[in-house]
PDB file of C-alpha atoms in Angstrom:
ATOM      1  CA  UNK A   5     100.618 161.211 130.793  1.00 45.00           C
ATOM      2  CA  UNK A   6     103.339 162.858 128.679  1.00 47.00           C
ATOM      3  CA  UNK A   7     106.717 161.186 129.029  1.00 55.00           C
ATOM      4  CA  UNK A   8     105.232 158.630 131.404  1.00 64.00           C
ATOM      5  CA  UNK A   9     104.376 161.265 134.026  1.00 74.00           C
ATOM      6  CA  UNK A  10     100.968 161.625 135.610  1.00 82.00           C
ATOM      7  CA  UNK A  11      99.431 165.111 135.431  1.00 88.00           C
ATOM      8  CA  UNK A  12      96.738 166.028 137.955  1.00 89.00           C
ATOM      9  CA  UNK A  13      94.639 168.220 135.689  1.00 91.00           C
ATOM     10  CA  UNK A  14      91.786 168.660 138.200  1.00 95.00           C
ATOM     11  CA  UNK A  15      92.009 168.128 141.964  1.00 93.00           C
ATOM     12  CA  UNK A  16      89.449 168.553 144.752  1.00 86.00           C
ATOM     13  CA  UNK A  17      86.726 170.015 142.515  1.00 91.00           C
ATOM     14  CA  UNK A  18      83.676 170.072 144.779  1.00 93.00           C
ATOM     15  CA  UNK A  19      80.420 171.818 143.944  1.00 94.00           C
ATOM     16  CA  UNK A  20      76.688 171.222 143.622  1.00 94.00           C
ATOM     17  CA  UNK A  21      74.400 172.588 140.942  1.00 95.00           C
ATOM     18  CA  UNK A  22      70.691 172.934 141.668  1.00 94.00           C
ATOM     19  CA  UNK A  23      67.795 172.984 139.178  1.00 93.00           C
ATOM     20  CA  UNK A  24      67.182 176.492 137.902  1.00 94.00           C
ATOM     21  CA  UNK A  25      70.744 177.597 138.671  1.00 96.00           C
ATOM     22  CA  UNK A  26      73.608 178.838 136.500  1.00 97.00           C
ATOM     23  CA  UNK A  27      77.145 178.238 137.753  1.00 97.00           C
ATOM     24  CA  UNK A  28      79.917 179.959 135.800  1.00 98.00           C
ATOM     25  CA  UNK A  29      83.328 178.315 136.062  1.00 97.00           C
ATOM     26  CA  UNK A  30      86.038 180.877 135.233  1.00 97.00           C
ATOM     27  CA  UNK A  31      89.819 181.036 135.131  1.00 94.00           C
ATOM     28  CA  UNK A  32      92.784 181.402 132.800  1.00 92.00           C
ATOM     29  CA  UNK A  33      93.335 178.972 129.923  1.00 88.00           C
ATOM     30  CA  UNK A  34      94.880 175.693 130.997  1.00 89.00           C
ATOM     31  CA  UNK A  35      93.498 175.726 134.546  1.00 92.00           C
ATOM     32  CA  UNK A  36      91.454 172.536 134.066  1.00 92.00           C
ATOM     33  CA  UNK A  37      87.959 173.863 133.311  1.00 93.00           C
ATOM     34  CA  UNK A  38      87.467 171.934 130.060  1.00 92.00           C
ATOM     35  CA  UNK A  39      89.050 168.784 131.502  1.00 94.00           C
ATOM     36  CA  UNK A  40      86.415 168.876 134.221  1.00 94.00           C
ATOM     37  CA  UNK A  41      83.664 169.160 131.603  1.00 93.00           C
ATOM     38  CA  UNK A  42      85.095 166.253 129.606  1.00 94.00           C
ATOM     39  CA  UNK A  43      85.264 164.108 132.746  1.00 95.00           C
ATOM     40  CA  UNK A  44      81.567 164.668 133.462  1.00 95.00           C
ATOM     41  CA  UNK A  45      80.641 163.472 129.975  1.00 95.00           C
ATOM     42  CA  UNK A  46      83.100 160.586 129.752  1.00 95.00           C
ATOM     43  CA  UNK A  47      85.041 162.278 126.964  1.00 93.00           C
ATOM     44  CA  UNK A  48      88.551 162.109 128.437  1.00 93.00           C
ATOM     45  CA  UNK A  49      91.347 160.274 126.584  1.00 92.00           C
ATOM     46  CA  UNK A  50      91.602 156.552 127.165  1.00 89.00           C
ATOM     47  CA  UNK A  51      94.664 156.868 129.408  1.00 90.00           C
ATOM     48  CA  UNK A  52      93.003 159.343 131.765  1.00 92.00           C
ATOM     49  CA  UNK A  53      92.068 158.297 135.287  1.00 92.00           C
ATOM     50  CA  UNK A  54      89.239 159.716 137.392  1.00 94.00           C
ATOM     51  CA  UNK A  55      88.342 159.387 141.058  1.00 93.00           C
ATOM     52  CA  UNK A  56      85.582 160.747 143.208  1.00 94.00           C
ATOM     53  CA  UNK A  57      81.854 161.167 142.657  1.00 95.00           C
ATOM     54  CA  UNK A  58      79.851 163.061 140.034  1.00 96.00           C
ATOM     55  CA  UNK A  59      76.174 162.331 140.631  1.00 96.00           C
ATOM     56  CA  UNK A  60      73.580 163.375 138.065  1.00 96.00           C
ATOM     57  CA  UNK A  61      70.119 163.351 139.650  1.00 92.00           C
ATOM     58  CA  UNK A  62      67.392 164.928 137.538  1.00 85.00           C
ATOM     59  CA  UNK A  63      64.102 163.250 138.419  1.00 78.00           C
ATOM     60  CA  UNK A  64      64.545 160.658 135.670  1.00 76.00           C
ATOM     61  CA  UNK A  65      67.328 158.677 137.314  1.00 86.00           C
ATOM     62  CA  UNK A  66      70.479 158.945 139.378  1.00 93.00           C
ATOM     63  CA  UNK A  67      73.691 158.264 137.467  1.00 96.00           C
ATOM     64  CA  UNK A  68      77.259 158.215 138.713  1.00 97.00           C
ATOM     65  CA  UNK A  69      78.948 159.814 135.716  1.00 96.00           C
ATOM     66  CA  UNK A  70      82.550 158.892 136.515  1.00 96.00           C
ATOM     67  CA  UNK A  71      81.821 155.169 136.643  1.00 95.00           C
ATOM     68  CA  UNK A  72      79.037 154.931 134.042  1.00 96.00           C
ATOM     69  CA  UNK A  73      79.797 152.815 130.993  1.00 96.00           C
ATOM     70  CA  UNK A  74      80.308 154.348 127.570  1.00 96.00           C
ATOM     71  CA  UNK A  75      77.115 152.623 126.413  1.00 96.00           C
ATOM     72  CA  UNK A  76      75.065 154.204 129.205  1.00 96.00           C
ATOM     73  CA  UNK A  77      76.550 157.661 128.628  1.00 96.00           C
ATOM     74  CA  UNK A  78      75.890 157.467 124.889  1.00 94.00           C
ATOM     75  CA  UNK A  79      72.402 156.006 125.247  1.00 93.00           C
ATOM     76  CA  UNK A  80      70.864 157.993 128.064  1.00 93.00           C
ATOM     77  CA  UNK A  81      73.115 160.863 129.209  1.00 95.00           C
ATOM     78  CA  UNK A  82      74.739 162.788 126.366  1.00 94.00           C
ATOM     79  CA  UNK A  83      72.189 164.946 124.596  1.00 91.00           C
ATOM     80  CA  UNK A  84      69.232 163.650 126.605  1.00 92.00           C
ATOM     81  CA  UNK A  85      70.182 164.497 130.187  1.00 94.00           C
ATOM     82  CA  UNK A  86      73.287 166.615 129.576  1.00 95.00           C
ATOM     83  CA  UNK A  87      73.460 168.886 126.554  1.00 94.00           C
ATOM     84  CA  UNK A  88      76.914 170.036 125.460  1.00 94.00           C
ATOM     85  CA  UNK A  89      77.963 173.254 123.771  1.00 94.00           C
ATOM     86  CA  UNK A  90      81.529 172.200 122.871  1.00 91.00           C
ATOM     87  CA  UNK A  91      84.635 174.338 123.064  1.00 87.00           C
ATOM     88  CA  UNK A  92      85.628 173.267 119.514  1.00 87.00           C
ATOM     89  CA  UNK A  93      82.339 173.133 117.598  1.00 88.00           C
ATOM     90  CA  UNK A  94      83.928 172.216 114.261  1.00 78.00           C
ATOM     91  CA  UNK A  95      85.098 168.935 115.770  1.00 79.00           C
ATOM     92  CA  UNK A  96      81.549 168.080 116.892  1.00 85.00           C
ATOM     93  CA  UNK A  97      79.724 168.914 113.654  1.00 94.00           C
ATOM     94  CA  UNK A  98      79.496 166.208 110.998  1.00 95.00           C
ATOM     95  CA  UNK A  99      81.534 167.587 108.078  1.00 94.00           C
ATOM     96  CA  UNK A 100      79.606 165.863 105.257  1.00 96.00           C
ATOM     97  CA  UNK A 101      76.098 166.930 106.377  1.00 96.00           C
ATOM     98  CA  UNK A 102      74.447 170.319 106.312  1.00 97.00           C
ATOM     99  CA  UNK A 103      73.524 172.135 109.491  1.00 97.00           C
ATOM    100  CA  UNK A 104      69.839 171.639 108.650  1.00 97.00           C
ATOM    101  CA  UNK A 105      70.282 167.874 108.280  1.00 97.00           C
ATOM    102  CA  UNK A 106      72.063 167.651 111.617  1.00 97.00           C
ATOM    103  CA  UNK A 107      69.419 169.721 113.380  1.00 96.00           C
ATOM    104  CA  UNK A 108      66.610 167.646 111.876  1.00 95.00           C
ATOM    105  CA  UNK A 109      68.305 164.443 112.990  1.00 94.00           C
ATOM    106  CA  UNK A 110      68.604 165.685 116.581  1.00 93.00           C
ATOM    107  CA  UNK A 111      65.024 166.995 116.573  1.00 93.00           C
ATOM    108  CA  UNK A 112      63.794 163.619 115.315  1.00 93.00           C
ATOM    109  CA  UNK A 113      65.795 161.686 117.889  1.00 90.00           C
ATOM    110  CA  UNK A 114      65.292 163.847 120.968  1.00 88.00           C
ATOM    111  CA  UNK A 115      61.954 165.563 120.351  1.00 82.00           C
ATOM    112  CA  UNK A 116      60.192 162.792 118.427  1.00 83.00           C
ATOM    113  CA  UNK A 117      59.210 165.022 115.501  1.00 85.00           C
ATOM    114  CA  UNK A 118      58.570 162.953 112.355  1.00 86.00           C
ATOM    115  CA  UNK A 119      56.799 164.756 109.503  1.00 90.00           C
ATOM    116  CA  UNK A 120      58.980 166.443 106.895  1.00 91.00           C
ATOM    117  CA  UNK A 121      57.296 169.831 107.209  1.00 93.00           C
ATOM    118  CA  UNK A 122      57.294 169.591 110.999  1.00 93.00           C
ATOM    119  CA  UNK A 123      60.971 168.598 111.035  1.00 93.00           C
ATOM    120  CA  UNK A 124      61.932 171.529 108.843  1.00 94.00           C
ATOM    121  CA  UNK A 125      60.005 173.983 111.026  1.00 95.00           C
ATOM    122  CA  UNK A 126      61.421 172.536 114.259  1.00 93.00           C
ATOM    123  CA  UNK A 127      64.987 172.730 112.922  1.00 94.00           C
ATOM    124  CA  UNK A 128      64.486 176.362 111.961  1.00 96.00           C
ATOM    125  CA  UNK A 129      63.099 177.158 115.417  1.00 94.00           C
ATOM    126  CA  UNK A 130      66.119 175.476 116.994  1.00 94.00           C
ATOM    127  CA  UNK A 131      68.448 177.527 114.794  1.00 95.00           C
ATOM    128  CA  UNK A 132      66.636 180.703 115.784  1.00 94.00           C
ATOM    129  CA  UNK A 133      67.212 180.031 119.483  1.00 91.00           C
ATOM    130  CA  UNK A 134      70.973 180.243 118.842  1.00 91.00           C
ATOM    131  CA  UNK A 135      70.707 183.179 116.388  1.00 91.00           C
ATOM    132  CA  UNK A 136      71.850 180.935 113.549  1.00 94.00           C
ATOM    133  CA  UNK A 137      70.793 182.565 110.243  1.00 95.00           C
ATOM    134  CA  UNK A 138      68.200 180.495 108.341  1.00 95.00           C
ATOM    135  CA  UNK A 139      69.873 181.191 104.985  1.00 96.00           C
ATOM    136  CA  UNK A 140      72.955 179.273 106.207  1.00 97.00           C
ATOM    137  CA  UNK A 141      71.115 176.129 107.263  1.00 97.00           C
ATOM    138  CA  UNK A 142      71.889 174.317 104.019  1.00 97.00           C
ATOM    139  CA  UNK A 143      75.624 174.907 104.323  1.00 97.00           C
ATOM    140  CA  UNK A 144      78.186 172.378 105.486  1.00 97.00           C
ATOM    141  CA  UNK A 145      80.364 173.046 108.553  1.00 95.00           C
ATOM    142  CA  UNK A 146      83.447 173.892 106.481  1.00 94.00           C
ATOM    143  CA  UNK A 147      81.453 176.723 104.880  1.00 96.00           C
ATOM    144  CA  UNK A 148      80.843 178.401 108.230  1.00 94.00           C
ATOM    145  CA  UNK A 149      82.914 180.946 110.099  1.00 91.00           C
ATOM    146  CA  UNK A 150      84.029 180.095 113.619  1.00 89.00           C
ATOM    147  CA  UNK A 151      81.223 182.163 115.096  1.00 90.00           C
ATOM    148  CA  UNK A 152      78.575 180.485 112.926  1.00 93.00           C
ATOM    149  CA  UNK A 153      79.923 177.045 113.810  1.00 93.00           C
ATOM    150  CA  UNK A 154      79.613 178.015 117.471  1.00 91.00           C
ATOM    151  CA  UNK A 155      76.002 179.046 116.980  1.00 92.00           C
ATOM    152  CA  UNK A 156      75.240 175.806 115.115  1.00 95.00           C
ATOM    153  CA  UNK A 157      76.675 173.771 117.985  1.00 94.00           C
ATOM    154  CA  UNK A 158      74.651 175.800 120.468  1.00 93.00           C
ATOM    155  CA  UNK A 159      71.458 175.163 118.495  1.00 94.00           C
ATOM    156  CA  UNK A 160      72.142 171.420 118.516  1.00 94.00           C
ATOM    157  CA  UNK A 161      72.767 171.444 122.272  1.00 93.00           C
ATOM    158  CA  UNK A 162      69.500 173.250 123.042  1.00 92.00           C
ATOM    159  CA  UNK A 163      67.240 170.912 121.069  1.00 91.00           C
ATOM    160  CA  UNK A 164      66.687 168.302 123.760  1.00 86.00           C
ATOM    161  CA  UNK A 165      66.041 170.765 126.621  1.00 89.00           C
ATOM    162  CA  UNK A 166      68.331 168.571 128.727  1.00 92.00           C
ATOM    163  CA  UNK A 167      68.091 168.962 132.531  1.00 94.00           C
ATOM    164  CA  UNK A 168      71.753 170.015 132.565  1.00 95.00           C
ATOM    165  CA  UNK A 169      73.380 172.118 129.875  1.00 96.00           C
ATOM    166  CA  UNK A 170      77.167 172.165 129.888  1.00 96.00           C
ATOM    167  CA  UNK A 171      78.445 175.094 127.842  1.00 96.00           C
ATOM    168  CA  UNK A 172      82.224 175.071 127.310  1.00 95.00           C
ATOM    169  CA  UNK A 173      83.333 178.524 126.096  1.00 93.00           C
ATOM    170  CA  UNK A 174      79.991 179.062 124.281  1.00 92.00           C
ATOM    171  CA  UNK A 175      80.814 182.640 123.194  1.00 90.00           C
ATOM    172  CA  UNK A 176      84.082 181.937 121.354  1.00 85.00           C
ATOM    173  CA  UNK A 177      84.216 183.811 118.055  1.00 82.00           C
ATOM    174  CA  UNK A 178      81.101 185.922 118.716  1.00 88.00           C
ATOM    175  CA  UNK A 179      80.906 189.694 118.783  1.00 90.00           C
ATOM    176  CA  UNK A 180      79.493 191.406 121.876  1.00 92.00           C
ATOM    177  CA  UNK A 181      75.831 191.642 120.775  1.00 91.00           C
ATOM    178  CA  UNK A 182      75.828 187.950 119.849  1.00 89.00           C
ATOM    179  CA  UNK A 183      77.599 187.069 123.096  1.00 92.00           C
ATOM    180  CA  UNK A 184      74.779 188.757 125.006  1.00 93.00           C
ATOM    181  CA  UNK A 185      72.086 187.061 122.915  1.00 90.00           C
ATOM    182  CA  UNK A 186      73.713 183.645 123.249  1.00 91.00           C
ATOM    183  CA  UNK A 187      74.171 183.769 127.004  1.00 93.00           C
ATOM    184  CA  UNK A 188      70.659 185.143 127.461  1.00 92.00           C
ATOM    185  CA  UNK A 189      69.313 182.104 125.578  1.00 89.00           C
ATOM    186  CA  UNK A 190      71.464 179.810 127.703  1.00 92.00           C
ATOM    187  CA  UNK A 191      70.079 181.522 130.803  1.00 91.00           C
ATOM    188  CA  UNK A 192      66.527 180.939 129.603  1.00 88.00           C
ATOM    189  CA  UNK A 193      67.407 177.258 129.443  1.00 84.00           C
ATOM    190  CA  UNK A 194      67.744 177.201 133.235  1.00 85.00           C
ATOM    191  CA  UNK A 195      64.037 177.802 133.799  1.00 78.00           C
ATOM    192  CA  UNK A 196      62.151 175.263 135.903  1.00 83.00           C
ATOM    193  CA  UNK A 197      64.104 172.085 136.538  1.00 89.00           C
ATOM    194  CA  UNK A 198      67.028 172.765 134.169  1.00 93.00           C
ATOM    195  CA  UNK A 199      70.511 173.918 135.196  1.00 96.00           C
ATOM    196  CA  UNK A 200      73.482 175.428 133.385  1.00 97.00           C
ATOM    197  CA  UNK A 201      77.202 174.929 133.947  1.00 97.00           C
ATOM    198  CA  UNK A 202      79.013 177.530 131.850  1.00 97.00           C
ATOM    199  CA  UNK A 203      82.774 177.315 131.444  1.00 96.00           C
ATOM    200  CA  UNK A 204      84.136 180.627 130.243  1.00 94.00           C
ATOM    201  CA  UNK A 205      86.991 183.105 130.309  1.00 91.00           C
ATOM    202  CA  UNK A 206      84.470 185.875 129.483  1.00 93.00           C
ATOM    203  CA  UNK A 207      83.762 187.456 132.863  1.00 95.00           C
ATOM    204  CA  UNK A 208      81.281 189.915 131.361  1.00 94.00           C
ATOM    205  CA  UNK A 209      79.202 186.992 130.064  1.00 95.00           C
ATOM    206  CA  UNK A 210      79.443 185.292 133.448  1.00 96.00           C
ATOM    207  CA  UNK A 211      78.315 188.453 135.231  1.00 96.00           C
ATOM    208  CA  UNK A 212      75.350 188.737 132.891  1.00 96.00           C
ATOM    209  CA  UNK A 213      73.804 185.342 133.655  1.00 96.00           C
ATOM    210  CA  UNK A 214      75.494 183.502 136.550  1.00 97.00           C
ATOM    211  CA  UNK A 215      73.901 182.849 139.919  1.00 97.00           C
ATOM    212  CA  UNK A 216      77.184 181.589 141.350  1.00 98.00           C
ATOM    213  CA  UNK A 217      80.804 181.757 140.228  1.00 98.00           C
ATOM    214  CA  UNK A 218      83.502 179.122 140.649  1.00 97.00           C
ATOM    215  CA  UNK A 219      87.108 180.217 140.103  1.00 97.00           C
ATOM    216  CA  UNK A 220      89.681 177.633 139.004  1.00 97.00           C
ATOM    217  CA  UNK A 221      93.435 177.988 139.288  1.00 97.00           C
ATOM    218  CA  UNK A 222      96.027 175.298 138.535  1.00 96.00           C
ATOM    219  CA  UNK A 223      93.452 172.514 138.534  1.00 95.00           C
ATOM    220  CA  UNK A 224      91.657 173.509 141.750  1.00 96.00           C
ATOM    221  CA  UNK A 225      88.509 175.445 142.501  1.00 97.00           C
ATOM    222  CA  UNK A 226      89.867 178.203 144.733  1.00 97.00           C
ATOM    223  CA  UNK A 227      86.642 180.135 145.287  1.00 97.00           C
ATOM    224  CA  UNK A 228      82.897 179.535 145.071  1.00 97.00           C
ATOM    225  CA  UNK A 229      80.782 182.629 145.546  1.00 97.00           C
ATOM    226  CA  UNK A 230      77.412 184.209 144.940  1.00 97.00           C
ATOM    227  CA  UNK A 231      77.670 186.069 141.624  1.00 98.00           C
ATOM    228  CA  UNK A 232      76.169 189.310 142.895  1.00 96.00           C
ATOM    229  CA  UNK A 233      78.681 189.466 145.726  1.00 96.00           C
ATOM    230  CA  UNK A 234      81.530 188.316 143.501  1.00 97.00           C
ATOM    231  CA  UNK A 235      81.038 190.998 140.845  1.00 97.00           C
ATOM    232  CA  UNK A 236      79.809 193.678 143.238  1.00 95.00           C
ATOM    233  CA  UNK A 237      80.436 194.359 146.909  1.00 92.00           C
ATOM    234  CA  UNK A 238      82.435 193.108 148.745  1.00 93.00           C
ATOM    235  CA  UNK A 239      83.898 191.261 145.743  1.00 95.00           C
ATOM    236  CA  UNK A 240      85.952 188.052 145.561  1.00 96.00           C
ATOM    237  CA  UNK A 241      87.914 186.844 148.565  1.00 97.00           C
ATOM    238  CA  UNK A 242      90.711 184.935 146.829  1.00 97.00           C
ATOM    239  CA  UNK A 243      93.583 187.154 145.610  1.00 97.00           C
ATOM    240  CA  UNK A 244      93.598 185.401 142.234  1.00 97.00           C
ATOM    241  CA  UNK A 245      89.886 186.006 141.729  1.00 97.00           C
ATOM    242  CA  UNK A 246      90.331 189.671 142.627  1.00 96.00           C
ATOM    243  CA  UNK A 247      93.163 189.822 140.102  1.00 96.00           C
ATOM    244  CA  UNK A 248      90.930 188.438 137.363  1.00 96.00           C
ATOM    245  CA  UNK A 249      88.417 191.218 137.914  1.00 96.00           C
ATOM    246  CA  UNK A 250      91.107 193.906 138.205  1.00 95.00           C
ATOM    247  CA  UNK A 251      92.457 192.874 134.782  1.00 95.00           C
ATOM    248  CA  UNK A 252      89.185 193.751 133.021  1.00 94.00           C
ATOM    249  CA  UNK A 253      89.288 196.830 130.745  1.00 92.00           C
ATOM    250  CA  UNK A 254      86.290 198.393 132.492  1.00 92.00           C
ATOM    251  CA  UNK A 255      87.937 197.993 135.904  1.00 93.00           C
ATOM    252  CA  UNK A 256      91.579 198.599 136.848  1.00 90.00           C
ATOM    253  CA  UNK A 257      92.922 197.008 133.622  1.00 93.00           C
ATOM    254  CA  UNK A 258      95.865 195.683 135.651  1.00 95.00           C
ATOM    255  CA  UNK A 259      97.118 192.241 134.596  1.00 94.00           C
ATOM    256  CA  UNK A 260      98.077 189.607 137.130  1.00 96.00           C
ATOM    257  CA  UNK A 261     101.895 189.423 137.162  1.00 95.00           C
ATOM    258  CA  UNK A 262     103.619 186.236 136.073  1.00 94.00           C
ATOM    259  CA  UNK A 263     102.182 183.096 134.511  1.00 94.00           C
ATOM    260  CA  UNK A 264     100.240 180.166 135.979  1.00 94.00           C
ATOM    261  CA  UNK A 265     102.292 177.039 136.690  1.00 93.00           C
ATOM    262  CA  UNK A 266     102.248 173.996 134.436  1.00 91.00           C
ATOM    263  CA  UNK A 267      99.823 171.375 135.726  1.00 89.00           C
ATOM    264  CA  UNK A 268     102.569 168.790 135.435  1.00 88.00           C
ATOM    265  CA  UNK A 269     104.984 170.830 137.556  1.00 90.00           C
ATOM    266  CA  UNK A 270     102.931 172.389 140.335  1.00 92.00           C
ATOM    267  CA  UNK A 271     104.900 173.986 143.172  1.00 92.00           C
ATOM    268  CA  UNK A 272     104.625 172.827 146.751  1.00 93.00           C
ATOM    269  CA  UNK A 273     102.083 174.733 148.774  1.00 96.00           C
ATOM    270  CA  UNK A 274      99.744 177.324 147.278  1.00 97.00           C
ATOM    271  CA  UNK A 275     100.019 177.281 143.479  1.00 97.00           C
ATOM    272  CA  UNK A 276      99.283 181.028 143.314  1.00 97.00           C
ATOM    273  CA  UNK A 277     101.936 182.053 145.848  1.00 97.00           C
ATOM    274  CA  UNK A 278     104.550 183.109 143.250  1.00 96.00           C
ATOM    275  CA  UNK A 279     102.102 185.656 141.778  1.00 97.00           C
ATOM    276  CA  UNK A 280     100.480 186.832 145.008  1.00 97.00           C
ATOM    277  CA  UNK A 281     101.211 190.035 146.946  1.00 94.00           C
ATOM    278  CA  UNK A 282      99.740 188.537 150.127  1.00 95.00           C
ATOM    279  CA  UNK A 283     102.139 185.587 150.382  1.00 96.00           C
ATOM    280  CA  UNK A 284     103.616 184.587 153.747  1.00 97.00           C
ATOM    281  CA  UNK A 285     105.394 181.535 155.111  1.00 97.00           C
ATOM    282  CA  UNK A 286     102.028 179.826 155.631  1.00 97.00           C
ATOM    283  CA  UNK A 287     101.611 179.647 151.860  1.00 97.00           C
ATOM    284  CA  UNK A 288     104.209 176.856 151.739  1.00 97.00           C
ATOM    285  CA  UNK A 289     101.256 174.613 152.671  1.00 97.00           C
ATOM    286  CA  UNK A 290      98.369 173.874 150.299  1.00 96.00           C
ATOM    287  CA  UNK A 291      95.358 175.820 151.636  1.00 96.00           C
ATOM    288  CA  UNK A 292      92.269 173.764 152.364  1.00 93.00           C
ATOM    289  CA  UNK A 293      88.926 175.175 151.189  1.00 92.00           C
ATOM    290  CA  UNK A 294      87.088 176.980 153.983  1.00 92.00           C
ATOM    291  CA  UNK A 295      83.871 178.950 153.706  1.00 92.00           C
ATOM    292  CA  UNK A 296      84.023 178.899 149.907  1.00 94.00           C
ATOM    293  CA  UNK A 297      87.640 179.984 149.465  1.00 97.00           C
ATOM    294  CA  UNK A 298      90.959 178.078 149.414  1.00 97.00           C
ATOM    295  CA  UNK A 299      93.448 180.670 150.655  1.00 97.00           C
ATOM    296  CA  UNK A 300      95.486 181.191 153.817  1.00 97.00           C
ATOM    297  CA  UNK A 301      94.958 184.962 153.603  1.00 96.00           C
ATOM    298  CA  UNK A 302      91.588 185.661 151.976  1.00 96.00           C
ATOM    299  CA  UNK A 303      90.314 189.214 151.682  1.00 94.00           C
ATOM    300  CA  UNK A 304      87.409 189.827 154.034  1.00 85.00           C
ATOM    301  CA  UNK A 305      84.930 192.677 154.085  1.00 63.00           C
ATOM    302  CA  UNK A 306      86.250 195.518 156.194  1.00 47.00           C
ATOM    303  CA  UNK A 307      89.192 193.490 157.395  1.00 51.00           C
ATOM    304  CA  UNK A 308      92.572 192.476 155.986  1.00 52.00           C
ATOM    305  CA  UNK A 309      93.081 188.747 156.651  1.00 45.00           C
ATOM    306  CA  UNK A 310      96.741 188.820 155.578  1.00 47.00           C
ATOM    307  CA  UNK A 311      97.930 187.917 159.067  1.00 40.00           C
ATOM    308  CA  UNK A 312      94.876 185.971 160.213  1.00 39.00           C
TER     309      UNK A 312
END
């Protein structure tokens, strides 16, 4: 609440995530993706307020995440039922302990491994899942590059095989081959009764592994779509989502004009209207989500809905 003002960082975010499914949440920086992730894990600042329902049901228990106590989240949710690949891995790694020591601690706590030899082997297997080089295991976090810190954080998140893995920008600092390897490993995590929520600005990574795509703009989810349709034919229906794809180098390489609004100073009506070439007088009203898209003039297959 800067300057005493309330900022609605996320509004009307509604989605379900089924076992075995990967949902990629995409959008420009500052649209609220990471705030949503922090809310699910109870990691928002103390002055933040939440409302609504976020139900975690995984066969072990049903937990309302937004109202759960800090003790319950720390004891039975974080790490055990929701694994987190953080956006800023350096802030989540213990600076005075080696990567090996941190992996062994998590393996001991979550997997119940006890023997010294067994712990060492299990930690090295966990590192291998995230392509973390074994000859760096005895280094401290400050001795790692950004990409290696990201891989260390990913290895820690995968240890518990949590029913839900929440990966917040898991490919930051990685080159393309490592991006592909990392997201492939995250995808393998979704086998059986495990699900993946991946927050990313990397649309190529999302296309590689997502089953569904959610597009966020100015704190709202403006489109939810099947990934194959979203990245293929007929493509996204929301003009902003189509703009994201058109900006890719292997597509039209055409940037979306203008800048997104500040979350603390959202315009009346559709927040994307000032950047949209489909705007009409109807866009002075906030569009309600309908059939997976929140837009007064969505693009439809074989038909222009501009004047629908």
